[in-house]
Structure formats: structure tokens, C-alpha cells
């Protein structure tokens, strides 16, 4: 397991069991390998010893736990005469599942390394709408996803609402911003972006793009707009590489959406994390129900990972630790509401041993 605080988390096989001594004696089976405000982490699964991790604004490094003094600083720089690069607070990185010598890195431009980050090559122009003045970088790439089924099919999203796709490893890019505006429920607050049939994404943050593991052209998209007091849940799905988008999750409450994940065993099951908790769909996003039993009330879910060996879902929250739960019953895909309610109540999420949840009792599951 590699954890970068809970702003981003990565989960891998681990046989460590919870031990009261972790708290009583302060002895943990984890070692610090990097400092700063931990951001994203990637692990080379060929040796499970090479770790990519870093801190805010894209300051990453590569480290081998088997080689002392092996830490290598990784960050691209603009060429002489070019505009300086901009880096998101949580700059995205991604190791290709097809070849883990290949590292992808998102600044204001998209970078690719073929040698584990030793050299990085700019593979795009600025994928954002350009620099905006301010004391925090704006106009940056926020999410990267490569198709598990096709090397070089890569999606990139930005903090100013742009969605791009390359199908040749970064040599050519197309923009995918033809997104329909959601139908606003009368109970939800209208926002300026819902006054047209096409969604104005420029005021939205692309929180996640996920290329499907089941179908090459399928991709999921989530956006959030709470920076502009827009609290609608924006969740979309495409079956044709983002050429056309379909709004899903129309019954989700008005909560900013942070992450979406496919179930690894059933392509009809989707998991969505919002600022209000965890939701699960058994019909590919047509409807969702809450799955918050055992979680603090209204806890923001910022990351979701699936540990396939033990068939567990791992949740990374905003400031409330990591939570783990089995997926066995959920993957049964039975649609009887009463049965599902019992499952949602039974499958309690287990917090990390030092998680402080005393001030918030676990929320009861709600059926939306």
C-alpha cells in the first residue's frame, strides 16, 4: 500500500492487519518515502518497489525502496522562449498499464516519458483555455486516463472544463466538449450553465475521466462547479470515445462529484464519490443509491480504488482517513430494494485504525 495523505491514495496488496499497537506504541508498518503535502502516487507493479510520489504543484520523484539514495526528481520544464508551465495543486501522473516504463504527466501541457520519467517530452500544446491571473495556478490539467484496452488512447481533463482525447499516444488531440446540459430537477438549484442545451464547461472542473476496462470506446466523465457555487452532480458516459455524451446519475443529489469507478467484475456497477458520500449504481448509471453505512456523515469521497485480490473497495476521504469494504455482496447485483438496503446496512466500511470519527456517528443508508 502507498498512501499520499488522503488528497490522493493508491492501494495495492497488503497483508498488514490492524493492530492496537499502532496507536498505543506509535509503531506503524509504514515508512515515509516522501515529504510535503502528499499528492498522487503510482507504483511499478513489475517489482512493487519503484514508487512515484510527490507534493503540491507537480513536485514528483521516483524512489526505489530497494535502492538507498535512488530518489530521482521528476518535473518537466518549458523550453527557452516558451510560456512557463502551470501545475495544478494536485498535478496528475499516470504509469501506463501497457508499459510501465511509460509515465504520463499533466501540467498545462501533456508530457510523456518513455524511460520512467528520466526525460519528459511535451506531447501537446496548452490543453487549457490559457493562463488566468491569480496567486494559484489556473489553466491546468487535472486528470489523465489511458484505456486499459488500447495503448496510447488517452483522455485529459482540465480545471477550466476542457476534455481532450489522443488515440496515438499524444501526437494528435481532439477536444470533446460537446456535452449536453443536464435536465435540472425542480428541487435543485439552477445554475448559469443550465440555460442552454449544451453545457458550458468553462466554469467547471474536470474531476475525473475514466476509460472503461470493458469497451474500448467507453469513457466516463465527472465535473464539479462548487468553485462557482454550482453544486449540481455532473456525471456523463460516452460509448464512442467522447464524440457524444449521455448524462447519467440524474437522481444523484446536488453534491459536487469527485470520482467515478467501474466495478472490476460487473460493467453494470458503478461507484461515485461526491462531497456528500458514496453512491453505487447497478444499472450503468441510470439510477444510484447511497452506500454510506459506517462512514462519517456527509464525508467527501475524493478517491476510489479497487483491490482486486481481496475484492475490496478503498475510499480516500477529505480529512477523514481511508475506508475499506468488501464487494462480494454488492457484486451480486440483485435489484430487490429491501435486499439491497440490508446489504448497504451490513457492509460497514472499516476506517483506518487511527481515524477519528467520534464527533460524527456513522450515517444510515438512504434510498434515493
XYZ file of C-alpha atoms in Angstrom:
368
model
C 0.000 0.000 0.000
C 1.174 3.514 -0.801
C -0.693 6.481 0.657
C -0.139 10.178 -0.043
C -2.115 11.675 2.805
C -5.720 11.430 1.663
C -5.612 14.018 -1.120
C -4.886 11.034 -3.328
C -4.440 7.371 -2.488
C -3.137 4.235 -4.138
C -3.980 0.767 -2.900
C -2.103 -2.439 -3.550
C -1.995 -5.899 -1.986
C -1.101 -5.805 1.679
C -1.152 -8.463 4.386
C -0.838 -5.996 7.267
C -3.584 -6.400 9.846
C -4.959 -3.757 12.150
C -3.031 -3.724 15.411
C -3.890 -1.656 18.531
C -0.153 -1.229 18.985
C -0.149 1.144 16.031
C -1.905 3.655 18.247
C -0.629 2.611 21.679
C 3.040 2.441 20.724
C 3.186 4.618 17.637
C 4.807 1.807 15.644
C 3.329 1.571 12.152
C 4.096 -0.891 9.340
C 4.506 2.124 7.030
C 7.597 4.139 6.199
C 7.803 7.710 4.982
C 9.294 7.899 1.499
C 8.480 11.487 0.566
C 7.545 14.761 2.204
C 5.293 17.716 1.529
C 1.544 17.740 1.040
C 1.275 14.275 -0.449
C -0.443 14.122 -3.812
C -0.780 11.302 -6.310
C 1.192 8.075 -6.183
C 1.932 5.393 -8.762
C 3.662 2.057 -8.206
C 5.511 -0.007 -10.792
C 3.784 -3.352 -10.301
C 6.584 -5.229 -12.039
C 8.650 -5.002 -8.866
C 6.278 -3.317 -6.374
C 9.330 -1.417 -5.175
C 9.501 1.550 -7.539
C 7.222 4.339 -6.345
C 6.333 7.668 -7.940
C 5.049 10.222 -5.452
C 5.236 13.908 -4.745
C 3.793 17.050 -3.270
C 1.860 20.090 -4.398
C 2.218 21.745 -7.810
C 3.806 18.796 -9.556
C 6.944 18.247 -7.497
C 7.312 14.491 -8.052
C 10.109 11.987 -7.663
C 10.812 8.323 -8.345
C 12.046 6.195 -5.484
C 13.064 2.550 -5.153
C 12.640 1.111 -1.695
C 15.276 -1.500 -2.554
C 17.984 1.014 -3.515
C 19.150 3.577 -0.992
C 19.742 7.015 -2.405
C 17.784 6.210 -5.552
C 15.377 9.159 -5.381
C 15.101 10.915 -8.744
C 13.427 14.332 -9.104
C 10.777 14.410 -11.868
C 9.280 17.614 -13.244
C 9.161 18.967 -16.798
C 10.350 22.458 -17.673
C 9.403 24.756 -20.517
C 11.917 25.390 -23.276
C 13.654 28.721 -23.740
C 11.227 31.168 -25.315
C 8.128 29.173 -24.359
C 5.499 30.252 -21.865
C 6.142 28.890 -18.354
C 4.230 25.758 -17.453
C 1.373 25.804 -14.959
C 0.886 22.995 -12.451
C -2.276 22.081 -10.582
C -2.132 21.811 -6.795
C -2.687 18.078 -7.335
C -0.829 17.534 -10.580
C -1.902 14.238 -12.219
C 0.583 11.489 -13.092
C -0.070 8.041 -14.537
C 2.000 4.953 -15.263
C 0.834 3.172 -18.395
C -0.619 -0.257 -17.653
C 0.678 -1.402 -21.038
C 4.319 -0.492 -20.390
C 5.349 0.804 -17.005
C 8.444 2.461 -18.369
C 5.945 4.985 -19.762
C 4.946 7.813 -17.432
C 2.313 10.439 -18.257
C 2.362 13.857 -16.590
C -0.143 16.710 -16.829
C 0.833 20.367 -16.405
C -0.770 22.956 -18.688
C 0.613 20.707 -21.426
C 0.642 16.910 -21.577
C 4.019 15.210 -21.135
C 5.174 11.661 -21.788
C 8.291 9.839 -20.668
C 9.468 6.562 -22.179
C 12.159 5.997 -19.547
C 10.399 6.166 -16.168
C 10.466 9.949 -16.032
C 14.173 10.486 -16.681
C 13.281 12.625 -19.691
C 9.870 14.133 -20.420
C 8.641 15.158 -23.849
C 5.818 17.650 -24.431
C 3.154 15.842 -26.455
C 0.622 18.661 -26.707
C 0.165 22.381 -26.854
C -1.599 24.076 -23.947
C -4.739 21.967 -23.433
C -6.412 24.646 -21.302
C -8.061 27.958 -22.137
C -4.915 29.787 -21.074
C -3.465 31.468 -18.036
C -5.700 33.342 -15.613
C -4.117 35.833 -13.228
C -4.044 34.842 -9.573
C -1.824 33.571 -6.804
C -2.742 29.919 -7.512
C -2.088 28.393 -10.950
C -5.220 28.094 -13.083
C -5.491 26.597 -16.526
C -4.003 23.192 -15.667
C -4.593 19.513 -16.402
C -6.418 17.820 -13.533
C -6.983 14.227 -14.650
C -5.430 11.683 -17.031
C -6.771 8.270 -18.040
C -5.402 5.758 -20.524
C -7.546 2.989 -21.975
C -6.663 -0.361 -20.361
C -7.572 -1.911 -23.718
C -5.507 0.235 -26.087
C -2.055 1.713 -25.564
C -1.946 5.396 -26.484
C -5.671 6.110 -26.173
C -5.519 8.813 -23.518
C -8.011 11.305 -22.094
C -7.045 14.530 -20.320
C -9.276 16.987 -18.455
C -8.546 20.464 -17.117
C -9.615 22.781 -14.315
C -11.295 25.087 -16.831
C -13.548 22.449 -18.318
C -11.666 21.139 -21.343
C -11.735 17.461 -22.293
C -9.219 16.150 -24.832
C -8.503 12.771 -26.405
C -5.498 11.368 -28.217
C -5.539 7.944 -29.855
C -1.900 7.927 -30.932
C -0.041 8.499 -27.680
C -0.215 12.289 -27.743
C 0.752 13.232 -31.286
C -2.751 14.396 -32.212
C -5.506 15.665 -29.928
C -9.226 16.353 -30.350
C -11.439 18.341 -27.984
C -14.570 16.643 -26.641
C -16.601 19.489 -25.163
C -19.909 18.785 -26.941
C -21.640 17.874 -23.682
C -25.408 18.156 -23.135
C -26.590 20.247 -20.214
C -28.351 18.169 -17.557
C -32.071 18.494 -17.012
C -32.366 20.415 -13.754
C -34.673 18.910 -11.163
C -37.027 21.498 -9.711
C -35.721 20.641 -6.252
C -32.182 21.512 -7.252
C -30.631 24.916 -7.611
C -30.382 26.194 -11.158
C -27.004 27.411 -12.277
C -25.961 29.594 -15.180
C -24.564 26.591 -17.016
C -28.034 25.044 -17.390
C -29.605 27.802 -19.503
C -28.605 26.147 -22.811
C -28.880 22.674 -24.302
C -25.085 22.452 -24.353
C -23.152 22.505 -21.108
C -20.799 25.433 -20.630
C -17.867 23.576 -19.145
C -15.554 26.581 -18.807
C -16.788 27.234 -15.266
C -16.425 23.571 -14.298
C -13.533 21.482 -13.040
C -12.992 18.122 -14.757
C -12.651 15.988 -11.650
C -12.259 12.614 -13.365
C -12.041 10.916 -16.737
C -12.074 7.108 -16.668
C -11.501 4.992 -19.771
C -13.502 1.775 -19.486
C -11.900 -1.594 -18.895
C -14.793 -3.291 -20.719
C -15.250 -1.453 -24.020
C -12.619 0.498 -25.917
C -14.839 3.440 -26.855
C -16.481 3.771 -23.450
C -15.391 6.567 -21.130
C -16.816 8.209 -18.007
C -16.615 11.902 -17.120
C -17.320 13.806 -13.911
C -17.171 17.553 -13.389
C -17.820 19.819 -10.442
C -18.547 23.510 -10.171
C -18.531 24.362 -6.485
C -15.856 26.973 -7.149
C -18.698 28.942 -8.774
C -21.456 27.924 -6.341
C -22.709 25.288 -8.775
C -23.483 22.178 -6.760
C -25.136 20.018 -9.404
C -23.884 16.465 -9.938
C -22.311 16.258 -13.392
C -21.755 12.645 -14.472
C -21.521 11.524 -18.111
C -20.831 8.426 -20.160
C -19.775 8.008 -23.776
C -19.700 4.880 -25.930
C -17.864 6.477 -28.868
C -14.621 7.933 -27.471
C -16.361 11.091 -26.231
C -17.843 12.162 -29.548
C -21.277 12.080 -27.936
C -22.058 12.154 -24.224
C -25.007 10.868 -22.230
C -25.869 12.269 -18.802
C -26.119 9.557 -16.141
C -26.718 9.731 -12.410
C -29.703 12.013 -12.879
C -31.056 11.020 -9.471
C -27.871 11.961 -7.614
C -28.337 14.792 -5.091
C -26.893 18.244 -5.707
C -23.371 17.438 -4.495
C -20.074 18.097 -6.319
C -18.801 14.865 -7.889
C -15.144 13.988 -7.329
C -14.615 10.472 -8.685
C -16.199 7.591 -10.583
C -15.056 3.956 -10.845
C -16.210 0.847 -12.688
C -16.644 -2.404 -10.833
C -13.933 -4.852 -11.983
C -16.324 -7.811 -12.252
C -19.597 -6.318 -13.494
C -19.769 -3.498 -16.030
C -23.273 -2.557 -14.871
C -21.980 -1.500 -11.450
C -20.532 1.988 -10.970
C -19.258 3.740 -7.853
C -19.391 7.531 -7.492
C -17.817 9.647 -4.760
C -19.192 13.110 -4.026
C -18.761 15.740 -1.346
C -21.644 14.010 0.438
C -20.547 10.388 0.371
C -20.504 7.215 -1.724
C -23.119 6.107 -4.254
C -23.496 2.872 -6.213
C -25.391 2.081 -9.414
C -26.438 -1.388 -10.563
C -27.701 -0.316 -13.995
C -24.725 1.514 -15.528
C -25.632 4.872 -14.036
C -29.348 5.076 -14.767
C -30.032 5.139 -11.027
C -27.919 5.365 -7.880
C -28.373 4.593 -4.205
C -26.310 5.721 -1.254
C -23.762 3.431 0.371
C -22.699 5.387 3.429
C -23.128 2.871 6.237
C -20.097 3.064 8.504
C -18.905 6.378 7.074
C -18.995 9.727 8.873
C -21.990 11.785 7.855
C -21.581 13.696 4.596
C -17.909 12.801 4.266
C -16.344 13.937 0.950
C -15.072 10.976 -1.091
C -12.118 12.121 -3.196
C -10.756 8.809 -4.442
C -11.976 5.256 -5.040
C -9.744 2.273 -5.723
C -10.492 -1.431 -6.079
C -8.147 -4.031 -4.576
C -8.984 -6.996 -6.760
C -7.097 -9.703 -4.892
C -9.304 -9.378 -1.824
C -12.236 -7.886 -3.761
C -12.348 -4.730 -1.664
C -13.254 -1.126 -2.348
C -10.977 1.512 -0.815
C -12.191 5.069 -0.243
C -9.943 8.092 0.167
C -11.795 10.858 2.019
C -11.120 14.523 2.623
C -9.559 14.579 6.075
C -11.371 11.526 7.449
C -8.936 8.703 6.681
C -9.257 5.673 4.398
C -12.167 3.228 4.467
C -12.309 -0.360 3.210
C -15.262 -2.629 2.467
C -15.859 -5.973 0.765
C -17.623 -6.004 -2.606
C -18.853 -9.607 -2.625
C -22.495 -8.876 -1.830
C -22.672 -5.708 -3.879
C -21.493 -7.587 -6.952
C -24.448 -9.958 -6.588
C -26.380 -7.282 -8.492
C -29.716 -8.232 -7.001
C -32.131 -5.375 -7.552
C -34.674 -6.005 -4.818
C -34.741 -2.695 -2.850
C -35.218 -4.306 0.559
C -32.418 -6.785 -0.060
C -30.114 -4.014 -1.222
C -30.980 -1.901 1.804
C -29.929 -4.764 4.065
C -26.664 -5.110 2.154
C -25.966 -1.391 2.411
C -26.530 -1.624 6.163
C -24.497 -4.813 6.554
C -21.412 -3.872 4.560
C -19.865 -1.470 7.040
C -16.839 0.483 5.926
C -13.800 -0.099 8.081
C -11.741 3.034 8.873
C -8.021 3.164 9.331
C -7.160 2.375 12.981
C -6.278 5.975 13.883
C -9.298 7.574 12.179
C -11.108 9.985 14.484
C -14.814 9.600 13.798
C -16.188 10.157 17.307
C -17.760 13.511 16.511
C -19.870 12.082 13.686
C -21.926 8.948 14.078
C -21.963 6.700 11.000
C -24.771 7.689 8.666
C -27.622 5.345 7.846
C -28.031 4.358 4.202
C -30.643 6.275 2.255
C -32.500 5.077 -0.794
C -32.552 7.809 -3.426
